[in-house]
Coordinates of C-alpha atoms and ligand atoms in Angstrom, one line a residue:
M1 CA -5.9 17.5 -25.7
I2 CA -8.9 16.1 -25.9
T3 CA -11.8 18.1 -25.0
I4 CA -15.6 17.2 -24.5
R5 CA -18.2 19.1 -23.6
G6 CA -22.0 18.8 -22.8
L7 CA -21.7 15.0 -24.9
F8 CA -25.2 14.1 -25.6
K9 CA -26.4 10.9 -27.5
R10 CA -30.0 8.8 -28.4
Y11 CA -30.3 6.6 -31.0
P12 CA -33.1 7.0 -33.1
G13 CA -36.2 5.2 -32.7
R14 CA -34.9 4.2 -28.1
D15 CA -37.0 5.7 -25.4
I16 CA -36.6 9.6 -25.1
T17 CA -35.3 9.2 -21.4
R18 CA -32.2 6.2 -21.8
N19 CA -29.6 8.1 -23.7
A20 CA -26.8 6.1 -24.7
V21 CA -24.4 8.8 -23.3
N22 CA -25.9 11.8 -21.1
G23 CA -24.6 15.0 -20.9
I24 CA -20.9 14.3 -20.4
S25 CA -17.6 16.1 -20.3
F26 CA -14.2 15.5 -19.5
K27 CA -10.8 15.8 -21.3
V28 CA -7.9 13.6 -22.1
P29 CA -4.8 14.9 -21.6
D30 CA -1.6 14.4 -24.6
G31 CA -0.4 11.5 -23.8
Q32 CA -1.8 9.5 -21.6
L33 CA -3.8 6.2 -21.5
F34 CA -7.1 7.2 -21.0
T35 CA -9.4 4.1 -20.7
L36 CA -13.7 4.4 -20.5
L37 CA -14.0 1.9 -18.0
G38 CA -17.8 0.7 -17.2
P39 CA -20.8 -2.1 -17.5
S40 CA -22.1 -3.2 -21.0
G41 CA -24.3 -0.9 -22.8
C42 CA -23.1 2.3 -20.2
G43 CA -22.3 3.9 -23.4
K44 CA -18.5 3.2 -23.7
T45 CA -18.5 2.5 -27.3
T46 CA -20.4 5.6 -28.3
T47 CA -18.7 8.1 -26.5
L48 CA -15.1 6.5 -28.5
R49 CA -17.3 6.2 -32.3
M50 CA -18.0 10.2 -31.6
I51 CA -14.4 11.2 -30.6
A52 CA -13.9 8.8 -33.9
G53 CA -16.8 10.9 -35.9
L54 CA -18.8 7.5 -36.8
E55 CA -21.2 8.3 -34.4
R56 CA -22.8 11.7 -35.1
P57 CA -23.7 13.6 -31.4
D58 CA -26.9 15.1 -30.6
A59 CA -25.4 17.9 -29.1
G60 CA -22.0 18.8 -27.6
E61 CA -18.3 19.8 -28.3
I62 CA -15.6 17.8 -29.4
T63 CA -12.4 19.3 -29.3
I64 CA -8.6 17.7 -30.7
G65 CA -6.3 19.9 -29.6
D66 CA -6.9 23.0 -31.0
K67 CA -9.6 21.9 -33.9
H68 CA -13.3 21.7 -33.5
V69 CA -14.3 18.8 -34.8
Y70 CA -17.5 18.3 -33.4
D71 CA -19.7 21.5 -32.6
A72 CA -23.5 21.2 -32.5
K73 CA -24.2 24.7 -32.2
Q74 CA -21.6 26.1 -34.8
H75 CA -22.9 23.3 -36.7
I76 CA -19.6 21.4 -36.9
A77 CA -18.8 18.0 -37.9
V78 CA -16.0 16.8 -39.6
P79 CA -16.2 13.8 -41.0
A80 CA -14.2 10.1 -39.6
N81 CA -11.3 10.7 -42.2
K82 CA -10.2 13.7 -41.7
R83 CA -9.7 13.6 -38.2
P84 CA -6.3 13.3 -36.3
I85 CA -6.8 9.6 -35.3
G86 CA -6.3 5.6 -35.5
M87 CA -8.8 3.5 -34.5
V88 CA -8.3 -0.5 -33.2
F89 CA -11.9 -2.4 -32.9
Q90 CA -12.6 -5.5 -31.1
S91 CA -12.7 -7.7 -34.6
Y92 CA -9.0 -7.1 -35.2
A93 CA -10.0 -6.2 -39.1
V94 CA -7.2 -7.4 -41.4
W95 CA -8.3 -8.2 -44.5
P96 CA -7.7 -11.8 -45.5
H97 CA -7.0 -10.9 -49.3
M98 CA -4.2 -8.7 -48.5
T99 CA -0.2 -9.3 -46.9
V100 CA 0.4 -8.7 -43.3
F101 CA 2.2 -5.0 -45.3
E102 CA -1.0 -4.3 -47.3
N103 CA -3.1 -4.7 -44.8
V104 CA -1.2 -1.9 -42.8
S105 CA 0.0 0.3 -45.4
F106 CA -3.8 0.8 -46.9
P107 CA -4.5 3.6 -45.2
L108 CA -1.5 5.8 -46.4
T109 CA -2.6 4.8 -50.5
V110 CA -6.5 6.3 -49.9
G111 CA -7.7 9.2 -50.0
K112 CA -6.0 12.4 -51.5
N113 CA -2.5 13.2 -50.5
K114 CA -0.9 9.9 -51.0
P115 CA 2.9 10.1 -50.1
A116 CA 5.2 8.4 -52.6
K117 CA 5.1 4.6 -52.7
D118 CA 9.4 4.6 -51.2
V119 CA 7.7 7.2 -48.2
V120 CA 4.8 4.4 -47.7
R121 CA 6.9 1.7 -47.9
E122 CA 9.3 3.8 -44.7
K123 CA 6.4 5.0 -43.0
T124 CA 4.7 0.8 -43.2
E125 CA 7.8 -0.4 -42.3
R126 CA 8.2 1.5 -38.8
A127 CA 5.2 1.0 -37.8
L128 CA 5.5 -2.8 -38.4
E129 CA 8.8 -2.7 -36.6
L130 CA 6.7 -0.9 -33.7
V131 CA 4.4 -3.7 -33.1
G132 CA 7.5 -6.5 -33.9
L133 CA 5.9 -7.8 -37.5
T134 CA 8.7 -7.2 -39.7
E135 CA 9.1 -10.8 -40.7
Y136 CA 6.1 -10.9 -41.0
A137 CA 5.5 -8.6 -43.4
S138 CA 4.9 -10.3 -46.8
R139 CA 2.3 -13.4 -44.6
P140 CA -0.9 -13.3 -45.6
A141 CA -2.6 -11.8 -42.7
T142 CA -5.0 -14.6 -42.2
A143 CA -2.4 -16.5 -42.0
L144 CA -1.6 -15.2 -38.1
S145 CA -2.4 -16.2 -34.7
G146 CA -4.9 -13.9 -33.2
G147 CA -2.4 -11.5 -31.4
Q148 CA -0.2 -10.7 -34.4
Q149 CA -3.6 -10.1 -36.4
Q150 CA -4.2 -7.6 -33.6
R151 CA -0.5 -6.6 -33.7
V152 CA -1.3 -5.8 -37.2
A153 CA -4.7 -3.9 -36.8
L154 CA -2.8 -1.8 -34.2
A155 CA -0.2 -1.0 -36.6
R156 CA -2.1 -0.3 -39.8
A157 CA -4.2 2.4 -36.9
L158 CA -1.1 4.5 -36.4
V159 CA 0.7 4.2 -39.6
R160 CA -0.7 7.6 -41.0
E161 CA 1.1 9.4 -37.6
P162 CA -2.3 10.2 -36.2
E163 CA -2.7 12.7 -33.1
I164 CA -4.6 10.2 -31.1
L165 CA -5.4 6.2 -30.7
L166 CA -8.9 5.6 -30.2
L167 CA -9.6 1.0 -29.5
D168 CA -12.8 -0.4 -28.5
E169 CA -11.7 -3.2 -26.5
P170 CA -9.0 -4.5 -28.7
L171 CA -8.2 -7.8 -26.5
S172 CA -11.6 -9.3 -25.9
N173 CA -11.3 -11.9 -28.6
L174 CA -7.9 -13.2 -27.4
D175 CA -7.1 -15.8 -24.0
A176 CA -6.0 -14.7 -21.2
Q177 CA -3.2 -15.0 -21.0
L178 CA -2.5 -13.8 -24.5
R179 CA -4.9 -11.0 -23.0
E180 CA -2.6 -9.5 -20.2
R181 CA 0.5 -10.0 -22.8
M182 CA -1.3 -7.7 -25.6
R183 CA -2.2 -4.8 -23.2
E184 CA 1.5 -4.5 -21.6
E185 CA 2.4 -4.1 -25.3
I186 CA 0.1 -2.1 -26.4
R187 CA 0.4 0.3 -23.3
E188 CA 4.4 0.0 -24.2
V189 CA 3.8 1.6 -27.5
Q190 CA 1.7 3.9 -27.0
Q191 CA 4.5 5.4 -24.0
K192 CA 7.0 4.8 -26.4
L193 CA 5.0 7.2 -29.1
G194 CA 3.8 9.5 -26.6
I195 CA 0.7 8.6 -28.5
T196 CA -3.1 9.6 -26.5
A197 CA -4.8 7.1 -26.3
V198 CA -8.7 6.4 -25.2
Y199 CA -9.2 2.7 -24.8
V200 CA -12.4 1.1 -23.8
T201 CA -12.7 -1.6 -21.9
H202 CA -14.9 -3.7 -19.3
D203 CA -12.2 -5.6 -17.6
Q204 CA -11.8 -3.5 -14.7
N205 CA -8.1 -5.0 -14.5
E206 CA -7.0 -4.3 -18.0
A207 CA -8.1 -0.8 -16.6
L208 CA -5.7 -0.6 -13.6
A209 CA -3.0 -2.8 -15.1
I210 CA -2.6 -0.6 -18.2
S211 CA -4.2 2.9 -17.4
D212 CA -2.8 6.3 -16.7
C213 CA -6.6 8.4 -16.1
I214 CA -9.5 5.5 -15.6
M215 CA -13.3 7.0 -16.2
L216 CA -15.6 4.9 -15.1
M217 CA -19.6 5.0 -16.8
E218 CA -22.9 4.2 -15.5
H219 CA -26.1 4.6 -17.9
G220 CA -24.1 7.2 -20.6
Q221 CA -22.9 8.9 -17.6
I222 CA -19.7 9.7 -15.6
V223 CA -19.5 7.8 -12.2
E224 CA -15.9 9.1 -11.4
L225 CA -12.7 10.5 -13.2
G226 CA -9.2 9.6 -11.8
E227 CA -5.4 8.0 -11.2
P228 CA -6.4 3.7 -10.7
Q229 CA -4.8 3.6 -7.5
Q230 CA -7.6 6.0 -6.4
I231 CA -10.4 4.6 -8.6
Y232 CA -9.1 1.6 -6.4
R233 CA -8.4 2.7 -2.9
S234 CA -10.3 5.6 -2.8
P235 CA -13.7 5.4 -4.2
R236 CA -15.9 8.1 -3.9
S237 CA -19.1 6.5 -4.6
A238 CA -20.2 2.6 -3.7
F239 CA -20.4 1.6 -7.4
T240 CA -17.1 2.5 -8.1
A241 CA -15.8 0.4 -4.6
T242 CA -18.2 -2.4 -6.0
F243 CA -17.5 -2.2 -9.6
V244 CA -14.0 -2.0 -9.6
G245 CA -11.8 -5.1 -7.7
V246 CA -13.5 -6.6 -4.9
A247 CA -15.1 -5.1 -2.3
N248 CA -16.6 -6.6 1.2
E249 CA -19.6 -4.3 1.8
L250 CA -20.3 -3.7 5.1
T251 CA -22.5 -1.2 7.3
G252 CA -21.9 0.6 10.4
T253 CA -22.0 3.0 12.9
V254 CA -19.4 6.0 13.4
E255 CA -18.5 5.7 17.0
R256 CA -16.5 9.5 18.4
T257 CA -14.3 9.3 21.4
A258 CA -12.3 11.2 23.1
G259 CA -9.2 10.1 20.2
A260 CA -10.1 7.7 18.0
T261 CA -13.0 7.3 15.4
N262 CA -14.3 3.9 14.8
I263 CA -16.5 2.2 13.3
M264 CA -19.1 -0.4 14.6
T265 CA -20.4 -3.4 12.4
S266 CA -21.7 -6.1 13.2
H267 CA -18.3 -8.2 13.2
G268 CA -16.8 -6.3 15.2
S269 CA -14.9 -2.6 15.1
V270 CA -12.6 -0.6 12.9
S271 CA -10.7 1.4 15.5
G272 CA -9.1 4.2 14.4
V273 CA -10.1 5.4 11.0
V274 CA -9.1 8.7 10.1
R275 CA -11.5 11.0 9.4
D276 CA -12.7 14.0 10.6
D277 CA -15.7 15.0 9.4
L278 CA -17.7 11.8 10.9
I279 CA -20.1 12.8 13.5
H280 CA -21.1 10.2 16.0
G281 CA -24.1 8.5 15.6
Q282 CA -24.0 8.2 11.7
S283 CA -24.6 5.7 9.9
V284 CA -21.6 4.3 7.1
Q285 CA -21.0 2.0 4.5
L286 CA -17.4 0.6 4.8
F287 CA -15.8 -1.0 2.1
L288 CA -12.9 -3.0 2.9
R289 CA -11.0 -5.1 0.2
P290 CA -9.8 -8.3 0.5
E291 CA -6.0 -8.0 1.3
D292 CA -7.0 -5.1 4.4
F293 CA -7.1 -7.5 6.8
V294 CA -4.6 -9.2 8.8
L295 CA -5.6 -12.4 9.5
H296 CA -4.0 -14.1 13.0
R297 CA -4.7 -17.9 13.6
D298 CA -4.1 -17.3 17.4
R299 CA -6.7 -14.5 18.9
P300 CA -4.8 -11.8 19.6
A301 CA -4.4 -9.3 22.0
K302 CA -6.7 -6.9 20.7
D303 CA -9.9 -6.3 19.4
V304 CA -10.6 -8.8 15.9
W305 CA -13.0 -10.4 13.9
T306 CA -13.5 -13.6 14.1
G307 CA -15.1 -16.0 11.5
T308 CA -14.9 -19.6 9.9
V309 CA -13.1 -20.5 6.5
S310 CA -15.4 -22.0 4.7
F311 CA -13.7 -21.7 1.0
C312 CA -10.0 -21.6 0.1
I313 CA -8.3 -20.5 -3.4
Y314 CA -5.0 -21.2 -3.6
Q315 CA -3.9 -18.7 -6.4
G316 CA -0.2 -19.5 -6.3
D317 CA 1.5 -15.7 -5.2
C318 CA -1.6 -15.8 -2.4
W319 CA -4.4 -17.4 -0.7
D320 CA -7.9 -16.2 -1.0
Y321 CA -9.9 -17.3 1.8
H322 CA -14.0 -17.0 2.1
V323 CA -14.7 -16.3 5.7
E324 CA -18.1 -16.6 7.2
S325 CA -18.5 -14.1 9.8
A326 CA -21.6 -12.9 11.8
G327 CA -23.5 -14.9 9.2
T328 CA -21.9 -12.4 6.0
L329 CA -18.8 -14.3 3.7
L330 CA -16.1 -11.7 4.1
R331 CA -13.1 -12.2 1.6
V332 CA -9.5 -11.9 3.0
R333 CA -6.3 -12.5 0.8
V334 CA -3.4 -13.3 2.3
H335 CA 0.1 -13.2 1.0
K336 CA 3.0 -14.7 2.2
E337 CA 1.1 -17.4 4.1
K338 CA 3.4 -20.5 5.0
A339 CA 0.3 -23.5 5.5
G340 CA -2.6 -22.3 4.0
L341 CA -6.2 -23.0 6.5
K342 CA -8.9 -25.6 5.8
R343 CA -12.2 -24.8 5.7
G344 CA -13.2 -24.9 9.4
D345 CA -10.2 -23.1 10.7
V346 CA -11.3 -20.7 13.0
V347 CA -9.9 -17.2 12.1
F348 CA -9.1 -13.6 13.8
L349 CA -9.6 -10.7 11.0
E350 CA -8.3 -7.4 12.0
P351 CA -9.5 -4.8 9.2
D352 CA -6.7 -1.5 8.6
P353 CA -8.7 1.1 9.8
N354 CA -6.4 3.1 6.7
A355 CA -7.4 1.0 4.0
A356 CA -11.6 1.3 4.9
V357 CA -13.6 3.3 3.1
V358 CA -15.6 4.9 4.5
M359 CA -19.2 6.9 3.5
L360 CA -21.7 7.7 4.7
A361 CA -25.0 5.5 4.0
P362 CA -27.7 6.7 1.0
Ligands
ATP1 N1 -27.1 1.3 -33.5 C1 -27.9 1.7 -32.3 N2 -29.1 1.6 -31.9 C2 -29.8 1.9 -30.6 N3 -29.3 1.3 -29.5 C3 -27.8 1.3 -29.9 C4 -26.8 1.6 -30.9 N4 -25.2 0.7 -30.1 C5 -26.0 1.0 -28.9 N5 -27.2 1.6 -28.1 C6 -27.8 1.7 -27.6 O1 -27.2 2.6 -26.2 C7 -25.8 2.2 -25.1 C8 -25.0 2.1 -25.2 O2 -24.5 1.4 -25.5 P1 -22.7 1.4 -26.5 O3 -22.3 0.3 -27.2 O4 -22.5 2.7 -25.8 O5 -22.4 0.6 -24.5 P2 -21.0 -0.4 -24.2 O6 -21.2 0.4 -23.0 O7 -19.7 0.5 -24.8 O8 -21.3 -1.7 -23.8 P3 -20.4 -2.7 -24.9 O9 -19.7 -3.3 -23.6 O10 -21.5 -4.1 -24.0 O11 -19.8 -2.6 -25.4 C9 -26.4 0.7 -25.1 O12 -28.3 0.6 -24.5 C10 -27.0 0.1 -26.5 O13 -28.1 -1.1 -26.0
MG2 MG1 -19.0 -1.2 -26.3

């Protein structure tokens, strides 16, 4: 478990009203892959580097397991090399003048308490095997692809068998396809070892795909913390709803009748929203994901929204449509559709009241 309490960081010379990290507290449970997600400059790297001991906080506490590694009040600041962590950076930072084996074994060969040669060999071989690089051991580290170099970096971070693995945008130098494969590999290794990992990314798809828990940050603060499904399906703030995944953001008014709660929008209503706390007449924000609509080509005998297709994107496993409706553009995703629609086609949309996220208007 990593426990962070009241952590602050302001870089020297920066505006005193703008802390890079502004009083955050959270816990990372053992064995989890915990992701720090958020837009550029929100404080992800700073937070990670403070956990690593590479950046000194201005205030707060950091505990790894039962060990205080930083405590401003008690003047405790354990240096980075004494913390039980391994770290992978965005740039692979493999050493070009060394072989793959030498790169991975390096952390075992520095500092005090160096293990015996055969132990170094054994641990290095185990780390190489873990990332699937056994057969590359004697290659110069530069004679590898980007993905392989990142695996060297991962093996090197794991070779000392740390309690905590920290990764800062480890995949951002790789092309899209490789990124997807590598994120699965990282997740697999993390689960195989059962190691606690803190993973920094600004890529929401990556965060959704591999995390046990996502902590969304903005301006040095925590916006929301939860499991990927909760962050995606039940966001608690407009920032979360729009930053993670695509959301149609609408405004509406609550209409309560005897049996049902409906939200009236300029497109039509969302009928049967299950929310007891809404009051008749309240102004609300409404978020609907592209997949939260049933799309009809013929007008069904129920209350639907009418729109015109303005743009079609074929994704292989689905179609994405832009639909003009009541003067705004809605994004609609349809799976398993036999014949694609065309620009100009009139369609009828049925929003799913169970999927709609409703928030009181600010
Ligand atoms: N060494 C530094 N000196 C001064 N300001 C810094 C320094 N490092 C970061 N900052 C500032 O602190 C804030 C947080 O930076 P940080 O690198 O933690 O963001 P990030 O979330 O990792 O962003 P990105 O996604 O772009 O990597 C930013 O406003 C940044 O400009
Ligand atoms: Mg960063």
